[in-house]
Amino acid sequence: MPKKKVVLNFPPHLIDQPITYRLIMDYGLVVNILRARITPQEWGSMVLELGDGNGRLDEALAFLTELGVGVEPLSKEVRWHEERCIHCTACTGPCPTQALAVADPHTMTVSFDEERCIACELCLPVCPYQAVEILF
Amino acid sequence: MAKTIQEINEKIKAGRAVVLTAEEIIGVVREKGVKQAAAMVDVVTTGTFAPMCSSGAYFNVGHATPRMKIGGGRVALNEVAAYAGFAAVDILIGATALPDDDPRNKVFPGKFPYGGGHVIEDLVGGKDVRLTASTYGTDCYPRKALDTWIRLADLNEAVLFNMRNAYQNYNVAVNLSDRVLYTYMGVLQPRMRNANYCTAGQLSPLLNDPLYRTIGVGTRIFLGGGEGLVVSQGTQHNPGVLRTDGGVPRRGAGTLAVTGDLKHMSPQWLRGASFTGYGVTLTVGLGIPIPILDEEIMAFAAVSDADIIAPVVDYSEAYPNGKPEVLAEVSVAQLKSGEISVNGKKVVTAGLSSYARAREVARILKERIEKGSFLLAEPLAPLPGPDSGYAFKPLKERPYVPSNRDAVS
Ligand code: SF4
Ligand code: SF4
């Protein structure tokens, strides 16, 4: 089953709508909520992993855009600033998905695989050089 | 056959010196043996790039008109408190200094986004830094306040002076408690869910010369991207600790005080660092060439990660209370594999010292020596060694009691 990680940004007037329910019931998506921040009268955001159960993922995304929900691929919202990274490896222990991992055990260089990142933010307080930035 | 530093320098000048990094030499010694390697190799270069809190820099900022005696007053660089207890315009800033209005750990854990380490990085990077100073006026120094931009190129002297760098071996930090700890060894998860280490291992300067046979007062080094020298043993130098049969310390041992001209350094090798819940520090690139004067020195410089043993220490109880307990001993090779075993429990590891950048330091130093632009310096005096009796003591606390109690009450 194809999967896609996205960040949804909700304008305040949509917060009381059961959008996740619609994604599941109307479009048959397999929804895994990785993170959500919803406060009354403010923009809300949600990080979802969407599994395309019956080939209607694109339709579902179009539905969201139509409603006024901002949809961005997660990989665009997480930045690893390689020039700031000193390859200390401090983040590689806490990173639960190995998005940040030692790429070469001989040189001990660290690499970032944006496809693996789930934006859990565990690396943020760990990196002393602010090399990881999460934009939403 | 023994060589002298002078002979090696002649070879460097003639472009004939054989220089290998402390990583490259391991395989050579394994293959050819110590004797042959010692005859063949002239210099082994080491390196480290790690947070080192006892780093700082001093500056002579030049005199304003009218003159001002900043000495004895107050001074800050980009709002970070600096020290002004010297002559009129000599100031000093330490790596861990913070702006007065940083909330510290009032909202726990504090973020410490900017401090002394970052000021040094910004200055070295050629950025404008704001100097604010206030003081009392005198007849010869009437001015009382100053608020100006300064930059490195305009300063008279700008000198990095680190009273303790290049720790020879270091603790591996774990947390046995039930809450997350925010330490200078990084974020430690409860119930020993992770272990953080901080050493360049087989590339680390003092681990390649464990008995300080070649590194001494006056040794010329790579420092912050430029050049520097060893001033003396660093603070907390503690050479008498437990050692392996190969002479390598199994605990934090020797340290170095080093200095160098900041104007020739680079922000790539002096980086401000923010440790959540702990504070700010400076990550320093430092490398030392080891002249291979004889076979014993060659054997020491061939040390590999498997031969270096570090102590695992609990930072919830033992470390803060100054207890000497060690939970386990592990090799740097194990630490670098990403997982160690402590009392039967598997623990994920992560580093604080950058091995990747330590390799680069050793490589750059090697290239400078090969090109003839970096010559070795003959040490003027040795550092206190394992049998010197020199030791690191805890504070003997003698609480102050006001002598005139009755008057106080
Ligand atoms: S946000 Fe989480 S998953 Fe992404 S790199 Fe950081 S620790 Fe890894
Ligand atoms: S903690 Fe930061 S500097 Fe260290 S390897 Fe990770 S991203 Fe790079």
mmCIF file of C-alpha atoms in Angstrom, chain B residues 34-261:
data_model
loop_
_atom_site.group_PDB
_atom_site.id
_atom_site.type_symbol
_atom_site.label_atom_id
_atom_site.label_comp_id
_atom_site.label_asym_id
_atom_site.label_seq_id
_atom_site.Cartn_x
_atom_site.Cartn_y
_atom_site.Cartn_z
ATOM 1 C CA VAL B 34 56.120 -1.339 15.311
ATOM 2 C CA LYS B 35 59.814 -1.495 14.438
ATOM 3 C CA GLN B 36 59.414 -1.062 10.709
ATOM 4 C CA ALA B 37 56.663 1.512 11.076
ATOM 5 C CA ALA B 38 58.804 3.563 13.469
ATOM 6 C CA ALA B 39 61.629 3.596 10.965
ATOM 7 C CA MET B 40 59.333 4.570 8.122
ATOM 8 C CA VAL B 41 56.995 7.161 9.672
ATOM 9 C CA ASP B 42 58.086 10.584 10.970
ATOM 10 C CA VAL B 43 54.884 12.149 12.254
ATOM 11 C CA VAL B 44 51.414 10.940 13.263
ATOM 12 C CA THR B 45 48.692 13.588 13.298
ATOM 13 C CA THR B 46 45.806 13.510 15.756
ATOM 14 C CA GLY B 47 42.606 15.533 16.000
ATOM 15 C CA THR B 48 39.490 16.231 17.968
ATOM 16 C CA PHE B 49 36.420 18.461 17.550
ATOM 17 C CA ALA B 50 34.329 18.565 20.695
ATOM 18 C CA PRO B 51 32.620 20.862 23.192
ATOM 19 C CA MET B 52 35.242 22.246 25.577
ATOM 20 C CA CYS B 53 33.782 24.543 28.237
ATOM 21 C CA SER B 54 37.015 25.934 29.666
ATOM 22 C CA SER B 55 37.714 27.875 26.496
ATOM 23 C CA GLY B 56 37.751 31.615 26.140
ATOM 24 C CA ALA B 57 39.305 34.544 24.362
ATOM 25 C CA TYR B 58 40.866 37.848 25.324
ATOM 26 C CA PHE B 59 41.029 41.026 23.315
ATOM 27 C CA ASN B 60 42.581 44.427 23.325
ATOM 28 C CA VAL B 61 39.862 46.555 21.780
ATOM 29 C CA GLY B 62 41.886 49.769 21.452
ATOM 30 C CA HIS B 63 41.237 53.078 23.176
ATOM 31 C CA ALA B 64 38.151 55.177 22.566
ATOM 32 C CA THR B 65 38.303 58.957 22.503
ATOM 33 C CA PRO B 66 38.100 60.241 25.151
ATOM 34 C CA ARG B 67 39.722 57.308 26.901
ATOM 35 C CA MET B 68 37.694 54.907 29.001
ATOM 36 C CA LYS B 69 38.787 52.535 31.751
ATOM 37 C CA ILE B 70 36.639 49.483 30.998
ATOM 38 C CA GLY B 71 38.844 47.613 33.470
ATOM 39 C CA GLY B 72 37.030 47.583 36.805
ATOM 40 C CA GLY B 73 33.750 48.406 35.078
ATOM 41 C CA ARG B 74 31.287 46.185 33.237
ATOM 42 C CA VAL B 75 31.457 44.933 29.682
ATOM 43 C CA ALA B 76 29.345 42.749 27.395
ATOM 44 C CA LEU B 77 29.712 41.429 23.841
ATOM 45 C CA ASN B 78 26.382 40.969 22.045
ATOM 46 C CA GLU B 79 24.879 41.323 25.531
ATOM 47 C CA VAL B 80 26.877 38.338 26.796
ATOM 48 C CA ALA B 81 28.722 39.208 29.991
ATOM 49 C CA ALA B 82 32.486 39.508 29.479
ATOM 50 C CA TYR B 83 35.173 40.120 32.083
ATOM 51 C CA ALA B 84 36.773 43.494 32.654
ATOM 52 C CA GLY B 85 39.142 42.977 35.563
ATOM 53 C CA PHE B 86 42.309 43.948 33.673
ATOM 54 C CA ALA B 87 43.840 47.134 32.254
ATOM 55 C CA ALA B 88 41.712 49.803 30.565
ATOM 56 C CA VAL B 89 40.792 48.044 27.294
ATOM 57 C CA ASP B 90 41.735 44.386 27.772
ATOM 58 C CA ILE B 91 38.673 42.168 28.059
ATOM 59 C CA LEU B 92 38.051 38.445 28.324
ATOM 60 C CA ILE B 93 35.079 36.312 27.408
ATOM 61 C CA GLY B 94 34.453 32.707 28.418
ATOM 62 C CA ALA B 95 32.670 30.041 26.383
ATOM 63 C CA THR B 96 29.865 29.471 28.897
ATOM 64 C CA ALA B 97 28.996 33.150 29.560
ATOM 65 C CA LEU B 98 25.341 34.110 29.039
ATOM 66 C CA PRO B 99 23.410 37.303 28.402
ATOM 67 C CA ASP B 100 22.088 38.790 31.675
ATOM 68 C CA ASP B 101 18.517 38.447 30.450
ATOM 69 C CA ASP B 102 18.742 34.805 29.343
ATOM 70 C CA PRO B 103 16.064 33.021 31.424
ATOM 71 C CA ARG B 104 18.513 30.184 32.194
ATOM 72 C CA ASN B 105 16.596 27.201 33.525
ATOM 73 C CA LYS B 106 13.650 29.200 34.861
ATOM 74 C CA VAL B 107 11.532 27.576 32.191
ATOM 75 C CA PHE B 108 13.022 24.109 32.351
ATOM 76 C CA PRO B 109 14.815 22.951 30.302
ATOM 77 C CA GLY B 110 16.371 26.225 29.167
ATOM 78 C CA LYS B 111 17.334 26.554 25.503
ATOM 79 C CA PHE B 112 20.461 28.719 25.872
ATOM 80 C CA PRO B 113 20.416 29.850 22.255
ATOM 81 C CA TYR B 114 23.346 32.282 22.526
ATOM 82 C CA GLY B 115 26.355 32.780 24.741
ATOM 83 C CA GLY B 116 30.116 33.201 24.957
ATOM 84 C CA GLY B 117 30.859 30.339 22.570
ATOM 85 C CA HIS B 118 28.665 31.940 19.920
ATOM 86 C CA VAL B 119 30.299 35.356 20.443
ATOM 87 C CA ILE B 120 33.697 33.785 19.733
ATOM 88 C CA GLU B 121 32.288 32.005 16.647
ATOM 89 C CA ASP B 122 30.754 35.265 15.380
ATOM 90 C CA LEU B 123 33.941 37.259 15.906
ATOM 91 C CA VAL B 124 36.063 34.629 14.180
ATOM 92 C CA GLY B 125 33.514 34.596 11.353
ATOM 93 C CA GLY B 126 34.158 38.309 10.777
ATOM 94 C CA LYS B 127 30.729 39.378 11.999
ATOM 95 C CA ASP B 128 30.033 42.681 13.723
ATOM 96 C CA VAL B 129 29.689 42.226 17.477
ATOM 97 C CA ARG B 130 28.203 44.834 19.788
ATOM 98 C CA LEU B 131 30.452 45.985 22.623
ATOM 99 C CA THR B 132 28.692 47.683 25.528
ATOM 100 C CA ALA B 133 30.651 48.935 28.517
ATOM 101 C CA SER B 134 30.056 51.124 31.525
ATOM 102 C CA THR B 135 32.406 52.236 34.235
ATOM 103 C CA TYR B 136 33.340 55.016 36.675
ATOM 104 C CA GLY B 137 35.393 57.861 35.261
ATOM 105 C CA THR B 138 38.897 58.870 36.328
ATOM 106 C CA ASP B 139 41.054 61.885 35.569
ATOM 107 C CA CYS B 140 43.008 59.930 32.986
ATOM 108 C CA TYR B 141 40.021 57.893 31.694
ATOM 109 C CA PRO B 142 37.012 60.236 31.833
ATOM 110 C CA ARG B 143 34.585 58.315 29.621
ATOM 111 C CA LYS B 144 31.885 56.307 31.392
ATOM 112 C CA ALA B 145 29.854 54.570 28.709
ATOM 113 C CA LEU B 146 30.425 52.949 25.332
ATOM 114 C CA ASP B 147 28.123 51.173 22.882
ATOM 115 C CA THR B 148 29.785 50.307 19.599
ATOM 116 C CA TRP B 149 30.170 47.652 16.931
ATOM 117 C CA ILE B 150 33.510 45.913 16.818
ATOM 118 C CA ARG B 151 34.976 43.198 14.607
ATOM 119 C CA LEU B 152 37.931 40.909 14.772
ATOM 120 C CA ALA B 153 39.996 42.622 12.083
ATOM 121 C CA ASP B 154 39.904 45.953 13.956
ATOM 122 C CA LEU B 155 41.000 44.600 17.329
ATOM 123 C CA ASN B 156 44.623 44.878 18.381
ATOM 124 C CA GLU B 157 45.176 41.446 19.882
ATOM 125 C CA ALA B 158 42.578 38.691 19.783
ATOM 126 C CA VAL B 159 43.740 35.500 21.411
ATOM 127 C CA LEU B 160 42.023 32.212 22.100
ATOM 128 C CA PHE B 161 43.061 30.988 25.529
ATOM 129 C CA ASN B 162 41.633 27.686 26.724
ATOM 130 C CA MET B 163 42.572 26.627 30.217
ATOM 131 C CA ARG B 164 41.375 23.070 29.691
ATOM 132 C CA ASN B 165 41.029 21.276 26.341
ATOM 133 C CA ALA B 166 41.628 17.842 24.869
ATOM 134 C CA TYR B 167 40.583 15.740 27.873
ATOM 135 C CA GLN B 168 42.412 12.439 27.773
ATOM 136 C CA ASN B 169 39.458 10.012 27.864
ATOM 137 C CA TYR B 170 36.042 10.840 29.274
ATOM 138 C CA ASN B 171 32.986 9.422 31.019
ATOM 139 C CA VAL B 172 30.155 7.709 29.197
ATOM 140 C CA ALA B 173 27.009 9.255 30.686
ATOM 141 C CA VAL B 174 23.827 7.327 31.536
ATOM 142 C CA ASN B 175 20.791 8.082 33.682
ATOM 143 C CA LEU B 176 19.503 5.539 36.212
ATOM 144 C CA SER B 177 16.704 7.773 37.502
ATOM 145 C CA ASP B 178 13.058 7.966 36.419
ATOM 146 C CA ARG B 179 13.169 11.421 34.853
ATOM 147 C CA VAL B 180 14.884 12.898 31.791
ATOM 148 C CA LEU B 181 18.181 14.625 32.625
ATOM 149 C CA TYR B 182 19.569 17.596 30.715
ATOM 150 C CA THR B 183 23.334 17.599 31.172
ATOM 151 C CA TYR B 184 26.546 18.771 29.549
ATOM 152 C CA MET B 185 26.658 15.211 28.250
ATOM 153 C CA GLY B 186 23.399 15.826 26.383
ATOM 154 C CA VAL B 187 19.872 14.641 27.048
ATOM 155 C CA LEU B 188 19.872 11.433 29.092
ATOM 156 C CA GLN B 189 16.741 9.338 28.979
ATOM 157 C CA PRO B 190 15.490 7.654 32.187
ATOM 158 C CA ARG B 191 16.270 4.091 33.209
ATOM 159 C CA MET B 192 19.405 4.021 31.092
ATOM 160 C CA ARG B 193 17.666 4.225 27.738
ATOM 161 C CA ASN B 194 20.716 5.893 26.170
ATOM 162 C CA ALA B 195 24.418 6.480 26.763
ATOM 163 C CA ASN B 196 26.364 9.510 25.535
ATOM 164 C CA TYR B 197 30.133 9.512 25.080
ATOM 165 C CA CYS B 198 32.629 12.223 24.209
ATOM 166 C CA THR B 199 35.985 11.221 22.810
ATOM 167 C CA ALA B 200 37.755 11.169 19.467
ATOM 168 C CA GLY B 201 39.072 7.739 20.502
ATOM 169 C CA GLN B 202 41.912 6.539 18.301
ATOM 170 C CA LEU B 203 42.325 10.065 16.866
ATOM 171 C CA SER B 204 42.353 11.850 20.232
ATOM 172 C CA PRO B 205 45.635 13.737 20.825
ATOM 173 C CA LEU B 206 46.457 12.660 24.372
ATOM 174 C CA LEU B 207 45.284 9.074 23.846
ATOM 175 C CA ASN B 208 47.968 8.725 21.166
ATOM 176 C CA ASP B 209 50.684 9.945 23.525
ATOM 177 C CA PRO B 210 49.308 8.587 26.789
ATOM 178 C CA LEU B 211 52.430 9.195 28.906
ATOM 179 C CA TYR B 212 53.084 12.681 27.445
ATOM 180 C CA ARG B 213 56.397 11.633 25.968
ATOM 181 C CA THR B 214 56.207 14.151 23.105
ATOM 182 C CA ILE B 215 53.396 16.580 23.962
ATOM 183 C CA GLY B 216 54.677 19.176 26.404
ATOM 184 C CA VAL B 217 54.904 22.879 27.175
ATOM 185 C CA GLY B 218 55.439 24.701 23.894
ATOM 186 C CA THR B 219 54.220 21.973 21.511
ATOM 187 C CA ARG B 220 52.859 23.573 18.333
ATOM 188 C CA ILE B 221 49.305 22.482 17.518
ATOM 189 C CA PHE B 222 46.361 22.921 15.156
ATOM 190 C CA LEU B 223 43.883 25.106 17.030
ATOM 191 C CA GLY B 224 40.557 26.427 15.800
ATOM 192 C CA GLY B 225 41.653 26.102 12.183
ATOM 193 C CA GLY B 226 44.821 28.121 12.795
ATOM 194 C CA GLU B 227 47.886 27.425 14.867
ATOM 195 C CA GLY B 228 48.451 27.464 18.574
ATOM 196 C CA LEU B 229 50.631 25.999 21.244
ATOM 197 C CA VAL B 230 50.399 24.064 24.471
ATOM 198 C CA VAL B 231 50.877 26.428 27.402
ATOM 199 C CA SER B 232 50.979 23.789 30.135
ATOM 200 C CA GLN B 233 48.888 20.980 31.564
ATOM 201 C CA GLY B 234 45.265 22.083 31.623
ATOM 202 C CA THR B 235 43.132 22.540 34.710
ATOM 203 C CA GLN B 236 42.015 19.275 36.355
ATOM 204 C CA HIS B 237 45.040 17.457 34.861
ATOM 205 C CA ASN B 238 44.968 14.117 36.601
ATOM 206 C CA PRO B 239 47.651 11.815 35.199
ATOM 207 C CA GLY B 240 47.680 9.272 38.037
ATOM 208 C CA VAL B 241 44.428 7.462 37.151
ATOM 209 C CA LEU B 242 43.934 3.771 36.419
ATOM 210 C CA ARG B 243 45.532 2.769 33.109
ATOM 211 C CA THR B 244 45.466 -0.220 30.759
ATOM 212 C CA ASP B 245 48.551 -2.395 30.333
ATOM 213 C CA GLY B 246 49.244 -0.275 27.264
ATOM 214 C CA GLY B 247 49.421 2.880 29.418
ATOM 215 C CA VAL B 248 46.110 4.320 28.162
ATOM 216 C CA PRO B 249 44.064 5.972 30.938
ATOM 217 C CA ARG B 250 40.738 4.267 31.729
ATOM 218 C CA ARG B 251 39.323 7.447 33.267
ATOM 219 C CA GLY B 252 39.454 11.158 32.451
ATOM 220 C CA ALA B 253 43.164 11.935 32.930
ATOM 221 C CA GLY B 254 45.450 14.501 31.305
ATOM 222 C CA THR B 255 44.311 17.872 29.949
ATOM 223 C CA LEU B 256 45.970 20.748 28.101
ATOM 224 C CA ALA B 257 45.948 24.528 28.414
ATOM 225 C CA VAL B 258 46.338 25.926 24.905
ATOM 226 C CA THR B 259 46.457 29.283 23.191
ATOM 227 C CA GLY B 260 46.611 30.742 19.687
ATOM 228 C CA ASP B 261 45.973 33.827 17.575
#
